[in-house]
XYZ file of C-alpha atoms in Angstrom:
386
model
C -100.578 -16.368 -79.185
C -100.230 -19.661 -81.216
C -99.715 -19.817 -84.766
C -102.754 -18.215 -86.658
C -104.278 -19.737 -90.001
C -102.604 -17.009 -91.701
C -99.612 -18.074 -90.964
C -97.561 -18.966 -94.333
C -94.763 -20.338 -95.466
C -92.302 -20.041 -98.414
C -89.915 -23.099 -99.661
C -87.248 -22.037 -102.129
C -87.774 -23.175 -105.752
C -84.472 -24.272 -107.916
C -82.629 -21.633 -109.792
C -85.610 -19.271 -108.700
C -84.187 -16.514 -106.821
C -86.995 -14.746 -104.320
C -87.546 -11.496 -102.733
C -90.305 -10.573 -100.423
C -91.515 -6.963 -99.517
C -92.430 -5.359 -96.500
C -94.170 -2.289 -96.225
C -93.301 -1.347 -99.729
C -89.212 -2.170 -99.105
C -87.369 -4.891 -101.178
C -85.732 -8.167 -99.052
C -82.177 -9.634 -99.801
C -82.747 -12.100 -102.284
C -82.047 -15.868 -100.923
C -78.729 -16.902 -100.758
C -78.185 -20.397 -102.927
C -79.479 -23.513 -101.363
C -81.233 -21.797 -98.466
C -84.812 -23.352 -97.740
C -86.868 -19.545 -97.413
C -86.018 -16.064 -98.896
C -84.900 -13.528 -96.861
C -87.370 -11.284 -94.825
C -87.383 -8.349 -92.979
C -85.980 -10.073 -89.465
C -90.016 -8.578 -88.054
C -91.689 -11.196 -90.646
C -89.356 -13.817 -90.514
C -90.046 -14.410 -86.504
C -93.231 -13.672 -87.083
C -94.783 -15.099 -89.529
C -96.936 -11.980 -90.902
C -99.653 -12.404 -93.827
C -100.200 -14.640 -96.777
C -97.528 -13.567 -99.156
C -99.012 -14.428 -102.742
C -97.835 -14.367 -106.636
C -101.272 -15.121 -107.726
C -102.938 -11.888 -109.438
C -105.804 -10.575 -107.620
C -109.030 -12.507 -108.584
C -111.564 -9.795 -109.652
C -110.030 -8.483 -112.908
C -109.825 -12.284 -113.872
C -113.877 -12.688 -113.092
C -115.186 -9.819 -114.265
C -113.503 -11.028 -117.359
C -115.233 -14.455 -117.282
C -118.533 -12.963 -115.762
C -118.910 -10.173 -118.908
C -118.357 -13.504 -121.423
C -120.679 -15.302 -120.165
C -123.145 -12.423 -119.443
C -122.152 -9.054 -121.617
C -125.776 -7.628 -120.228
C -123.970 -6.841 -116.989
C -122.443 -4.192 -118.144
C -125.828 -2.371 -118.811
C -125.498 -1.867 -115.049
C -122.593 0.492 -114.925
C -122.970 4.184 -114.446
C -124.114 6.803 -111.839
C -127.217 6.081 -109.408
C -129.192 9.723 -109.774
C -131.145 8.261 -106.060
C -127.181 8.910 -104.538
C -127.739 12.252 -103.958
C -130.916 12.088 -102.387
C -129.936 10.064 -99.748
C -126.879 12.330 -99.134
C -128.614 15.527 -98.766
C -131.072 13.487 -96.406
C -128.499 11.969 -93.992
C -126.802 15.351 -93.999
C -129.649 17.103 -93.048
C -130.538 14.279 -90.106
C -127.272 14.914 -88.563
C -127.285 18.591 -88.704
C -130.983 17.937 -86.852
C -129.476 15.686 -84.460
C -126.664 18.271 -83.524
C -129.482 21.045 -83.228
C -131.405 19.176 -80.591
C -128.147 17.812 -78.764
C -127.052 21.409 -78.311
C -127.617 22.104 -74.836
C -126.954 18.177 -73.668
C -123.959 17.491 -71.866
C -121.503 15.335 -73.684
C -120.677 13.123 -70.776
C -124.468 12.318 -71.065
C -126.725 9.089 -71.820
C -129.410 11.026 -74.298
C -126.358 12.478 -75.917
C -123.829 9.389 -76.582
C -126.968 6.942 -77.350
C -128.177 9.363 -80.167
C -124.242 9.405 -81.073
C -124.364 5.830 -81.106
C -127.404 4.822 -82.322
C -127.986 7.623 -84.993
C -125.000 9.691 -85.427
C -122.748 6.935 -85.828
C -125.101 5.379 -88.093
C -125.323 8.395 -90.057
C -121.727 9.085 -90.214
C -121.138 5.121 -91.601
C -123.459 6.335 -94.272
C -121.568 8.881 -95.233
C -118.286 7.033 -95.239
C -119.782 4.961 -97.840
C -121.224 7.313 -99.220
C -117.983 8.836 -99.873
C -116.943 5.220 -101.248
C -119.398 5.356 -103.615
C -118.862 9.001 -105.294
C -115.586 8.292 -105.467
C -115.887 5.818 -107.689
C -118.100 8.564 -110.468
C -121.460 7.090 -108.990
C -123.317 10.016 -108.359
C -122.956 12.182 -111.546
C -121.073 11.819 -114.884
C -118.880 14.449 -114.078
C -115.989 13.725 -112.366
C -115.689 17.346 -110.738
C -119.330 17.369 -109.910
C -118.412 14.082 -107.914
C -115.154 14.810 -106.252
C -117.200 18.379 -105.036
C -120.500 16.762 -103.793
C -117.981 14.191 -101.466
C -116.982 17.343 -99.925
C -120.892 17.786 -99.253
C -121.311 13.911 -97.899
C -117.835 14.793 -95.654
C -119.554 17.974 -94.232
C -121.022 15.853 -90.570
C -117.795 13.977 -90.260
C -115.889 16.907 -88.850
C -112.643 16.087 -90.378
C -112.217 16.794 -94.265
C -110.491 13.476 -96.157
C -112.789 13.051 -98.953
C -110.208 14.686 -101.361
C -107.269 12.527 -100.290
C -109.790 9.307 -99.822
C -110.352 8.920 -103.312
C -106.884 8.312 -104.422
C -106.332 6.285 -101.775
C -109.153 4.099 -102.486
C -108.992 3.725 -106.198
C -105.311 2.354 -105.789
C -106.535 -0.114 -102.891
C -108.516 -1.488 -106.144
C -105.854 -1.505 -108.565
C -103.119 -2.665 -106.181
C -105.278 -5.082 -104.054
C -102.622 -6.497 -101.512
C -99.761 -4.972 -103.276
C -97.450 -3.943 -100.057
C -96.755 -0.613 -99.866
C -99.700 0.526 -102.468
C -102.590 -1.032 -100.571
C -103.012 1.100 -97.579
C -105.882 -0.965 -96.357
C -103.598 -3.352 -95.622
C -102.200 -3.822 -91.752
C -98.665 -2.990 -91.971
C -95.778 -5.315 -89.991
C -95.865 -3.247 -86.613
C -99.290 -3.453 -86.313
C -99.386 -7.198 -86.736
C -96.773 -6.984 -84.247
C -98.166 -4.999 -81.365
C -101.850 -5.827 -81.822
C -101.653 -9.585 -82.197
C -103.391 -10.308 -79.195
C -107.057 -10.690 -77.444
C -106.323 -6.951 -75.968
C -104.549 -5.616 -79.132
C -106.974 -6.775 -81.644
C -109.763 -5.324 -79.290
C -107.713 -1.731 -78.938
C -107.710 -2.283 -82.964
C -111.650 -2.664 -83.496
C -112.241 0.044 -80.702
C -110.252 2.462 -82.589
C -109.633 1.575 -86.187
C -111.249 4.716 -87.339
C -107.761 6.134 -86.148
C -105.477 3.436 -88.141
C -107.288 4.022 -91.333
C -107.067 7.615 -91.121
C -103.218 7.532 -90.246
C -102.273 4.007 -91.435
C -102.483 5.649 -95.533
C -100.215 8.581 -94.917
C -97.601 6.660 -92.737
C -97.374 4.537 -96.380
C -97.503 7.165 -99.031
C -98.454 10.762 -99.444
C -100.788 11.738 -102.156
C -100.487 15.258 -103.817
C -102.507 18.314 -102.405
C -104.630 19.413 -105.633
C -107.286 21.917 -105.793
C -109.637 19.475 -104.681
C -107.702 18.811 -101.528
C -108.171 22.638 -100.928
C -111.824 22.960 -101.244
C -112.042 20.112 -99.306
C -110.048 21.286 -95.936
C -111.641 25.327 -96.793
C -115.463 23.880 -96.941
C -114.954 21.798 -93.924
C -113.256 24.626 -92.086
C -116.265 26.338 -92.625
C -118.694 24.580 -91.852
C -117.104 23.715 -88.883
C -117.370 27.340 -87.853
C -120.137 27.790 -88.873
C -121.857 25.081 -86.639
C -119.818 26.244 -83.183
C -121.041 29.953 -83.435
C -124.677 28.887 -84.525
C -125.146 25.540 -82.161
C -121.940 25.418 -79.850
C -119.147 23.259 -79.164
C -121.939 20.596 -78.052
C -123.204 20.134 -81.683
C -119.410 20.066 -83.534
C -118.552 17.002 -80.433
C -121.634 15.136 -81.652
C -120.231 15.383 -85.210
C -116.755 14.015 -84.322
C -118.119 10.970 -81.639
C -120.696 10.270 -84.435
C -117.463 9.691 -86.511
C -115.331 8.031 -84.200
C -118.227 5.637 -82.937
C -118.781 4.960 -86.950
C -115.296 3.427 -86.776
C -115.440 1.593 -83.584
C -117.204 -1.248 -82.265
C -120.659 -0.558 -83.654
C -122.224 -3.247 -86.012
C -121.996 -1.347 -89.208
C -118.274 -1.109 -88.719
C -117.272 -4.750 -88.933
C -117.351 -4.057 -92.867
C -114.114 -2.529 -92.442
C -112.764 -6.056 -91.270
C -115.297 -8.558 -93.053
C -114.549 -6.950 -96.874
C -110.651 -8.750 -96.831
C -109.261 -10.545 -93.884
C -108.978 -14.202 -94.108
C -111.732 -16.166 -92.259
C -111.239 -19.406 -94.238
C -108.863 -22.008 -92.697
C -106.222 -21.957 -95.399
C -104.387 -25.557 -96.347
C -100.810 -25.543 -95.932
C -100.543 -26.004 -99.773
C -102.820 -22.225 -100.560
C -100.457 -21.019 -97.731
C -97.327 -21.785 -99.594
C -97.394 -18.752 -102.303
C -94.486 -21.101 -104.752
C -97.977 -23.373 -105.272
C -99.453 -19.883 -106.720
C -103.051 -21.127 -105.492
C -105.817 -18.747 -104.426
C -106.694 -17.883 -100.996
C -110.264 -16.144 -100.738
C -109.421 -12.195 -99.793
C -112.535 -10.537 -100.580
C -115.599 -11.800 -98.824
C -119.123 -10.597 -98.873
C -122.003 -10.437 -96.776
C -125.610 -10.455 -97.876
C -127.802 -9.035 -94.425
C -130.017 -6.474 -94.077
C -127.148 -3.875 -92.480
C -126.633 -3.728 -96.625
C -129.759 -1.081 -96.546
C -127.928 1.767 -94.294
C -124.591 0.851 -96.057
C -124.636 1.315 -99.942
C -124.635 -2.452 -100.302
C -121.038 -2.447 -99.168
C -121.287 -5.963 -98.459
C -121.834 -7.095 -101.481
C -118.064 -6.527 -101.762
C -116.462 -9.130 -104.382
C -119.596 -8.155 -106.469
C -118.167 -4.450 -105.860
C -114.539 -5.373 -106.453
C -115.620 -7.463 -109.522
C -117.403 -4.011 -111.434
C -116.639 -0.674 -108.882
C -118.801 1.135 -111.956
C -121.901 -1.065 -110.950
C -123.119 1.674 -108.324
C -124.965 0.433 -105.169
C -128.458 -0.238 -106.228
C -127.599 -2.912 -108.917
C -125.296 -4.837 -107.295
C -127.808 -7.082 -105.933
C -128.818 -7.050 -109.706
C -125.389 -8.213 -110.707
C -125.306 -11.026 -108.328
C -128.404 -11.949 -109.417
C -127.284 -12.156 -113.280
C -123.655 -14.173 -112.565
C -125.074 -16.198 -109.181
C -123.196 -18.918 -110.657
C -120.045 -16.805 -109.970
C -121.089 -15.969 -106.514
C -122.643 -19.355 -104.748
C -119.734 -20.725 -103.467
C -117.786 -17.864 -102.578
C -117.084 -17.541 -98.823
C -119.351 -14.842 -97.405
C -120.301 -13.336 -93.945
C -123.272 -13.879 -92.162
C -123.117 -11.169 -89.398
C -120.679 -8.170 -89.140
C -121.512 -8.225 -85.177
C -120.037 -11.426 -85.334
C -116.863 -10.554 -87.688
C -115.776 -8.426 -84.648
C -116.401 -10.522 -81.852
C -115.023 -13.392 -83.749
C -111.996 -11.178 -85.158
C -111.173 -10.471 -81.506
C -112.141 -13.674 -79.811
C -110.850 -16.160 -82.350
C -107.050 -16.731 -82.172
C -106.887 -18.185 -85.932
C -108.329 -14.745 -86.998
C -106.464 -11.791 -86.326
C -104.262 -8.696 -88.145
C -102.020 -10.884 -89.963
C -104.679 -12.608 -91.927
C -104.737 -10.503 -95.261
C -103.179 -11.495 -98.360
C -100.189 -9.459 -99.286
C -98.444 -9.690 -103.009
C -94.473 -7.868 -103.129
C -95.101 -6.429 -106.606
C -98.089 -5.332 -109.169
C -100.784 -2.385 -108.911
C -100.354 1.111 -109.991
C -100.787 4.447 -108.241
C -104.170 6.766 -108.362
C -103.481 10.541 -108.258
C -99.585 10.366 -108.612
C -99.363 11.534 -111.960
C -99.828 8.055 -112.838
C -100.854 7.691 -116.913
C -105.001 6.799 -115.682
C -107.138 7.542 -117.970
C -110.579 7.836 -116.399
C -112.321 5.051 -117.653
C -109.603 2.609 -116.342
C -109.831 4.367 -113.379
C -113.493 3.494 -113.280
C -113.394 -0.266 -114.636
């Protein structure tokens, strides 16, 4: 594959001694006089990510944003509507696996209601889960952490316990290597850095994101964790002695369909991979200048998605919940307009696996910064919330 846009380069800086990371592990610093710092040999033939020392952009704009308009933070706190739509989507999907009971799996009626409603459904609640873990459905953090263990109920799988730690780091550590676990790791830039590879990626990326977090760092089992797997468990049961095996497989291809090439998925890849042809002087990280690496999109898939793609809006205040972000972008537009966004998340994909300068190794990556969530880190809840 030729050299993708996200290709970078480092040149050494006098008396500056550098060290890049990868996957979380320290390089050899550069020897004296040597033209690049010394990589992991995997990086250094090929090439992997935009390696930045610029700090990530949204704590510096919500900054500017609340200066220039201090009303925006009128807009923070939970969205009562949240649970609503919850209990509603839950209670579709439990329909849905009622009247797909008796339907063979290896069916058309049943994977087309998998595809068109279940996985639909299932996106939802992924996002939904997003959302409540960020305190956006109550005031009470308990009452939050147990009602995503309600949202996780037609996924199959529990994870909604060990998703919010996970998540709330990939906001304080955005592309800090071996915090951010949304971020591709080496090997997968490696193996997957092709037409076929990025398509086995998009097919099943439900898989890497599951997987892809624990292969980086493990996050404690609390209390939470337990209700979590116990509930699930449960309901599980539940479902298989009431509506059969055919019901609890609509659940889990409803999930894995969520993940896969279905339109509503391409936010997984549109929220921070590079689209933007980057200049050789952004791709040099010793210039420290910006390379976009949050984008949004603004299309009516926003309605079944939480607003999701309003997503530097999102990174900017995560305690703006879903129905005022539109709000928000409305207030700082001049913040906004000329920020790279997406037009189509059908297209992300197709482009993402079509377009050679667009591929797994275009994501920003920085070797140091961010802070653990849910490590006994010293949080205190409202920073976890800014």
């Amino acid at each position: 594959m030729p050299p993708c846009i996200c290709t970078s380069t480092t040149t050494s800086v006098p008396k500056v001694q550098k060290t890049i990371r990868l996957n979380g592990k320290g390089g050899e610093h550069a020897p004296d006089g040597s033209t690049d710092p010394q990589r992991d040999p995997i990086e250094v033939k090929y090439r992997d990510f935009f390696w930045t020392y610029t700090e990530e952009p949204h704590r510096t704009r919500r900054l500017a944003i609340i200066k220039a308009h201090p009303e925006v933070t009128k807009l923070c706190g939970p969205e009562p509507l949240t649970k609503y739509v919850v209990l509603g989507v839950v209670a579709v999907q439990i329909l849905c696996a009622y009247v797909l009971r008796n339907t063979p799996f290896f069916s058309v009626p049943f994977w087309l209601l998998a595809y068109i409603v279940g996985a639909t459904a299932n996106q939802n609640l992924f996002l939904a889960i997003h959302e409540i873990s960020h305190n956006l459905a109550f005031r009470s953090p308990t009452t939050n952490r147990l009602f995503a263990i309600v949202a996780n109920l037609p996924i199959g799988i529990p994870y909604s316990a060990s998703f919010r730690p996970y998540h709330l780091t990939h906001h304080k550590s955005l592309g800090v290597d071996g915090l951010d676990t949304d971020l591709p790791t080496a090997l997968e830039a490696v193996f997957l850095d092709s037409i076929l590879g990025k398509a086995f990626f998009c097919t099943f990326q439900i898989f890497f994101y599951a997987v892809r977090p624990m292969c980086v760092y493990r996050v404690p089992f609390t209390w939470v964790s337990a209700v979590n797997v116990a509930v699930q468990l449960a309901f599980d049961v539940v479902i298989l002695k009431t509506m059969g095996k055919q019901a609890m497989l609509y659940f889990l291809l409803s999930s894995f369909l969520a993940g896969s090439l279905h339109p509503l998925a391409g936010h997984f890849i549109a929220e921070h991979y590079v689209y933007e042809t980057v200049t050789p002087s952004q791709a040099n990280p010793d210039n420290r200048l910006p390379v976009p690496e949050t984008y949004s999109y603004y299309g009516p898939l926003n309605f079944l998605t939480y607003n999701v793609g309003l997503h530097n809006e999102h990174h900017d205040f995560p305690a703006v919940p879903w129905t005022r972000l539109p709000k928000l972008n409305q207030i700082a537009h001049e913040f906004y307009d000329d920020l790279p966004y997406h037009r189509s998340w059908t297209y992300v994909i197709w482009r993402f696996i079509f377009d050679e300068s667009v591929g797994i190794r275009c994501r920003v990556k920085r070797k140091e910064g961010g802070r653990l969530v849910g490590q006994k880190a010293a949080w205190k809840e409202n920073e976890i919330e800014a």
